[in-house]
XYZ file of C-alpha atoms in Angstrom:
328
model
C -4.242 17.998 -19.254
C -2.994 15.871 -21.995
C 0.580 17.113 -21.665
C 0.494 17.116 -17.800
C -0.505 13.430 -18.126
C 2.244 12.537 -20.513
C 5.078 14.349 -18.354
C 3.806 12.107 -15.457
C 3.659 9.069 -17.260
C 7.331 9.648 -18.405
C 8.281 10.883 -15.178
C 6.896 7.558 -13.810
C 8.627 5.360 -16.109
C 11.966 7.235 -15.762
C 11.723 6.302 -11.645
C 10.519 2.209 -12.488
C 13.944 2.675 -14.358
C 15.987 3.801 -11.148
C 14.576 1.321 -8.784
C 15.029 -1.435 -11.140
C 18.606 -0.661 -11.253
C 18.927 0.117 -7.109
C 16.951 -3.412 -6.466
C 19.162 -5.287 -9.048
C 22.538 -3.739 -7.156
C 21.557 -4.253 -4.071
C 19.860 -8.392 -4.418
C 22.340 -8.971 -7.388
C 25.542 -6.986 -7.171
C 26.208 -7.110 -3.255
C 28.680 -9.474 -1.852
C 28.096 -12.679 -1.947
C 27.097 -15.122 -4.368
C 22.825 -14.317 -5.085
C 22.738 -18.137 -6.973
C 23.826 -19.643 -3.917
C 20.770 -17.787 -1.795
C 17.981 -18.703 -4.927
C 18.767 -22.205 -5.077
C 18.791 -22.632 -1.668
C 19.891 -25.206 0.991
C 20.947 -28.906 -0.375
C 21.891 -27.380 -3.973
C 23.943 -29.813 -5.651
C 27.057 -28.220 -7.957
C 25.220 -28.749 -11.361
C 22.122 -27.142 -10.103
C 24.404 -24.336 -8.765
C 26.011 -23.508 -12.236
C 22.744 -24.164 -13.966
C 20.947 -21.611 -11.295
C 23.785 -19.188 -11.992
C 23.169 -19.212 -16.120
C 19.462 -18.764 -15.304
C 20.093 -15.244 -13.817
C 22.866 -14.330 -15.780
C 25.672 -13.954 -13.008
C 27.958 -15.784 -14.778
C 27.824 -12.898 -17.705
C 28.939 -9.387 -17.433
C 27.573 -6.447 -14.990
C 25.751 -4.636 -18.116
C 24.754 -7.871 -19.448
C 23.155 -8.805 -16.462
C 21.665 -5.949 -15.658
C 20.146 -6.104 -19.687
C 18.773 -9.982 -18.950
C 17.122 -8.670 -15.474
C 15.236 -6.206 -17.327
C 14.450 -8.178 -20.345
C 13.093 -10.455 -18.052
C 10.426 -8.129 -16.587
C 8.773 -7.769 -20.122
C 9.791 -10.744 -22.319
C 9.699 -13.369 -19.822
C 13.184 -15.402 -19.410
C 13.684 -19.510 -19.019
C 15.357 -21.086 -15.809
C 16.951 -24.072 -15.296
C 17.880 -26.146 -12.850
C 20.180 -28.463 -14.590
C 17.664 -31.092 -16.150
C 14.533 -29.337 -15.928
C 13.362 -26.223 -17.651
C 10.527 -23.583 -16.557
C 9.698 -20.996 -18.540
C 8.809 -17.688 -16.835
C 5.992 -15.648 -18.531
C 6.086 -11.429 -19.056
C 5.493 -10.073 -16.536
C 8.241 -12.139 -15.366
C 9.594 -11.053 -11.955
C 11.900 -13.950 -11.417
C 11.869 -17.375 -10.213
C 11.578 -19.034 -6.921
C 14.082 -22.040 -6.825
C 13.250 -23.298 -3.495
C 9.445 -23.437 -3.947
C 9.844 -24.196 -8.104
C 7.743 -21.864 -9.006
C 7.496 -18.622 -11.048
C 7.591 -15.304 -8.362
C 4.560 -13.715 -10.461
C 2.231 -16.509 -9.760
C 3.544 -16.509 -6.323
C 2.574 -12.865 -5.692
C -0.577 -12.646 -7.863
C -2.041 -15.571 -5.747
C -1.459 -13.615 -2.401
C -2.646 -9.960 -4.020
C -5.906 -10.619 -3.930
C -5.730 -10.767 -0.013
C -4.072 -7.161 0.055
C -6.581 -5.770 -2.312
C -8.848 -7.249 0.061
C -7.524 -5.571 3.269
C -6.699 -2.048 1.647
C -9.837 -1.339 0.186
C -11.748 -2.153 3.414
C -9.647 -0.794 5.515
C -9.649 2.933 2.978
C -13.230 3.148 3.343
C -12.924 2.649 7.211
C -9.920 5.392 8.010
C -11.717 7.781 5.001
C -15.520 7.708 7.246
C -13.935 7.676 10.430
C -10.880 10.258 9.729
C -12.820 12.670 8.243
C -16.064 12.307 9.767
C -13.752 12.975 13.427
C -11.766 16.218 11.813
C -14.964 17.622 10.501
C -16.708 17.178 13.866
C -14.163 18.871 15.762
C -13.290 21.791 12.761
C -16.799 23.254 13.367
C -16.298 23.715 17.000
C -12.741 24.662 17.641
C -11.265 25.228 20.978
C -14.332 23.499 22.647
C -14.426 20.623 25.094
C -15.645 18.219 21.892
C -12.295 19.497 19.981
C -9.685 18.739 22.509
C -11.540 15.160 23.336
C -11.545 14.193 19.642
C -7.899 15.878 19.345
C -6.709 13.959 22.525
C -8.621 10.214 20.599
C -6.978 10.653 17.767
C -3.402 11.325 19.278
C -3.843 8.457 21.073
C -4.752 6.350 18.300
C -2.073 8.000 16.069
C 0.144 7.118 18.226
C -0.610 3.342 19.166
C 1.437 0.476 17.138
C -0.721 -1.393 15.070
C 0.326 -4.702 16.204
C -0.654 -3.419 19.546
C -4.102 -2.745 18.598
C -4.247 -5.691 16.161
C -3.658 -7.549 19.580
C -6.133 -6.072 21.886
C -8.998 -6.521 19.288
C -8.222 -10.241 18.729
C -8.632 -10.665 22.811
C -11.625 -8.340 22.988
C -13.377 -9.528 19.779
C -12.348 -13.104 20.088
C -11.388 -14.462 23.509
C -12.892 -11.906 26.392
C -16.551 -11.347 24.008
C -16.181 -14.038 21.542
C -18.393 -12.494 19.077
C -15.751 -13.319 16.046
C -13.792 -15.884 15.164
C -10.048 -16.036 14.713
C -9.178 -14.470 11.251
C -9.096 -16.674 8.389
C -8.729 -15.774 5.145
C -12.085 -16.332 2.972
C -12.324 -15.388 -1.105
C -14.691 -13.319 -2.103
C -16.145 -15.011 -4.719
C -16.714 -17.921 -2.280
C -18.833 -16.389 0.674
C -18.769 -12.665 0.616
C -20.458 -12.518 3.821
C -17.470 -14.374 5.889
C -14.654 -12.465 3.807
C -16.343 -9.092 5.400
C -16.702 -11.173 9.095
C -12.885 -12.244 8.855
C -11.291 -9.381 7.368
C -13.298 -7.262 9.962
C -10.641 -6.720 12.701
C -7.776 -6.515 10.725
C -9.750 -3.430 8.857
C -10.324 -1.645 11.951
C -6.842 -2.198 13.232
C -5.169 -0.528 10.207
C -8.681 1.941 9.880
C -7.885 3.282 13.901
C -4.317 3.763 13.457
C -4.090 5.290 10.206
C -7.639 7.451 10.410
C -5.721 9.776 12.801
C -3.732 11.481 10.427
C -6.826 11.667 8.415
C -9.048 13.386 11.088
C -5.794 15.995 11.605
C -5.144 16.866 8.157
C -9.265 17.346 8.253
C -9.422 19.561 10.737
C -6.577 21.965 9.817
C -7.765 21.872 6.259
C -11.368 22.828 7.085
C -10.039 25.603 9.757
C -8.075 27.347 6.973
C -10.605 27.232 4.378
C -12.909 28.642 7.411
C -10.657 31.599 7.663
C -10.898 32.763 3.981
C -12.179 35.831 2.739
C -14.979 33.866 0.583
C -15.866 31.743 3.721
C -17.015 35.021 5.619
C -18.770 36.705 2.636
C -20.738 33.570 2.959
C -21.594 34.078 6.655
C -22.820 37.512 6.036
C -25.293 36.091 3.290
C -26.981 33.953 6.125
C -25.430 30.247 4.919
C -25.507 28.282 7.658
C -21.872 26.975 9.075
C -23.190 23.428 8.099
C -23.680 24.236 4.448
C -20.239 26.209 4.251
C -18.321 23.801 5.399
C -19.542 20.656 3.800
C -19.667 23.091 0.281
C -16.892 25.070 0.658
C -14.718 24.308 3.181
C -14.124 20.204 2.518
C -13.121 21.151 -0.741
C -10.117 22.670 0.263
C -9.118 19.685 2.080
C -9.905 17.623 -0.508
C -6.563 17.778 -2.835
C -4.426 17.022 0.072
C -6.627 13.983 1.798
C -6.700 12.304 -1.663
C -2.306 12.722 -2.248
C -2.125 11.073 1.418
C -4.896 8.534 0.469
C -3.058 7.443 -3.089
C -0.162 7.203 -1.177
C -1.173 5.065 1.652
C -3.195 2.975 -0.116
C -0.464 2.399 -2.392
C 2.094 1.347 0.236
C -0.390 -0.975 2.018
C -1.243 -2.712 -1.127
C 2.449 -3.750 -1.089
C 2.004 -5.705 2.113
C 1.047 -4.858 5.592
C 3.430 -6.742 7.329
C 2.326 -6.191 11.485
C -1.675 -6.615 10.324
C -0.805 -9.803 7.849
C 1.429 -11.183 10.658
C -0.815 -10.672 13.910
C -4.494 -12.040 12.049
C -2.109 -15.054 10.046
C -3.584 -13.399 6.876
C -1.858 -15.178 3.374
C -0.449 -11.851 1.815
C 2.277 -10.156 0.636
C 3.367 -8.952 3.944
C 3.497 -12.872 5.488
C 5.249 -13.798 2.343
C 7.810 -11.158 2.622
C 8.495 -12.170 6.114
C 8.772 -16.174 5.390
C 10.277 -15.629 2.159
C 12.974 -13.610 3.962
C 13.372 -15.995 6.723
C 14.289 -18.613 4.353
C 16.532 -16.637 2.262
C 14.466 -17.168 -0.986
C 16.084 -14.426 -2.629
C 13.959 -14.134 -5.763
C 10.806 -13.575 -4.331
C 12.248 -11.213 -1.769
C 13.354 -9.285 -4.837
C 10.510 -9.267 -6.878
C 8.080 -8.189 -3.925
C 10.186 -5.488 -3.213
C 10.041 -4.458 -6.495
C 6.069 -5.046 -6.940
C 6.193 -2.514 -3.953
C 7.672 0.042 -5.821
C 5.644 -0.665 -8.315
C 2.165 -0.052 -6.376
C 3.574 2.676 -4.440
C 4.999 4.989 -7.737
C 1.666 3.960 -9.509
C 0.120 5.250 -6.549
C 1.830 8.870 -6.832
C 1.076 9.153 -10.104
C -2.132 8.545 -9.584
C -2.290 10.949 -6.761
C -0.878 13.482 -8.590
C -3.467 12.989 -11.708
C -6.225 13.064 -9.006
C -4.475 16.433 -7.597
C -4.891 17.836 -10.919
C -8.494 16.875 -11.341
C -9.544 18.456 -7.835
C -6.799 21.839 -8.691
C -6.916 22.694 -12.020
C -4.249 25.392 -10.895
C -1.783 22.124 -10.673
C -1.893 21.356 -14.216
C -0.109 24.855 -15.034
């Protein structure tokens, strides 16, 4: 386990490597001057030169490629011509237009993904699995093609679509919630849950679909083993062999697709964020890119990549753990 560990971890670290170098190509190396987009509108000549020191354009490709990643784990100064900031490790650049450091930027919105994906993983979990399991133990039956028909529906429904329909249902037509707003939860846990309520179910409908198919299918070929009928013949009842037996099976692939949706969402749901005027990193992606601020742009894209390769590799560690024939 110890060696299948260490080839992930390496294998990991090898891919942060590649994206670093696609993202710096593609923000830095495209045409088109990138100091001109990070200091934004109204920058004077002096600030212009100073901006283009700060990331290093002014230097060769290599070099600049060497200060970019230096600057993710050392930390790097900017200047602006007569001011200097200095950018702390994990440094992942600096926002000219809003003078401030693109860490601090994202770490104050994180807290509001965290927020949103772990309510919202609970949600699709119950309700995907719960729905595949109930139709896997009657297949073919009038309860399986009405759950299969719900969930294809669902599945199939944009989220800003639904996002919509429960803000008029919940808010204007019933008005049993308020409008989303963004509450900490170390300052009222109660209206964190109330407000982050709808978006959780909008992202929890949509994405528990694919949970409740992979379910089913999972739990109807584990129901087909050899094992699986042995156990029939002992007298287990189908309720016992398939929360036992036949989940397990299911198990190792549920828990990749979890790692890996969880890991994406953490890096900003941009239609959910957007449609309940939630503070994340989805909104800031969106504003950041309508005003051209180049560095944050970059550095949430890469904090994307981030979240979503730490997510695989944690996926595949969990893969292991569940399949011991994996680690072979």
């Amino acid at each position: 386990m110890t060696r299948f560990l260490l080839r992930r971890l390496l294998g990991a670290a090898g891919v942060l490597l590649a994206l670093a170098a696609v993202i710096y190509a593609i923000f830095y190396l495209m045409p088109g001057d990138p100091a001109v987009l990070a200091c934004g509108k109204g920058c004077t000549a002096p600030q212009l030169a100073a901006v283009r020191h700060s990331l290093g354009t002014d230097r060769p490709v290599p070099e600049q490629f060497w200060t970019f990643l230096s600057t993710l784990v050392a930390g790097h100064r900017y200047s602006t011509g007569p001011t200097t900031v200095w950018c702390s490790a994990p440094c992942l650049g600096y926002s000219f237009q809003s003078a401030a450091p693109v860490t601090g930027m994202l770490l104050d919105r994180l807290p509001v993904d965290v927020s949103l994906t772990l309510g919202a993983a609970v949600m699709w979990l119950a309700l995907g699995i719960g729905a595949g399991l109930y139709s896997a133990r009657r297949p073919g039956t009038l309860r399986d093609r009405i759950t299969s028909f719900v969930v294809l529906a669902l599945g199939s429904t944009p989220v800003f679509i639904l996002a919509l329909f429960l803000l008029l249902a919940a808010c204007v037509w019933l008005q049993v919630l308020p409008f989303p707003s963004y509450v900490p939860f170390t300052e009222n846990p109660a209206l964190w849950a109330q407000n982050l309520l709808l978006p959780w179910l909008a992202i929890a409908l949509v994405s528990a679909a694919g949970y409740a198919r992979l379910t089913r299918a999972g739990v109807l070929e584990a129901l087909s083993l050899d094992h699986i009928r042995t156990l029939r013949a002992y007298g287990w009842s189908e309720r016992r062999i398939v929360t036992r037996h036949a989940v397990r099976g299911a198990l190792p692939t549920l828990a990749t697709v979890a790692a890996m949706d969880i890991g994406a969402l953490l890096a900003g749901a941009v239609f959910t964020e957007t449609m309940f005027g939630l503070p994340g990193l989805g909104k800031l992606t969106v504003d950041s890119a309508s005003s051209l601020d180049l560095p944050v742009v970059c550095g949430v894209t890469l904090l994307a990549g981030v979240l979503v390769i730490a997510a695989n590799t944690a996926a595949d560690l969990l893969y292991a753990a569940l399949d011991p024939r994996v680690r072979i």
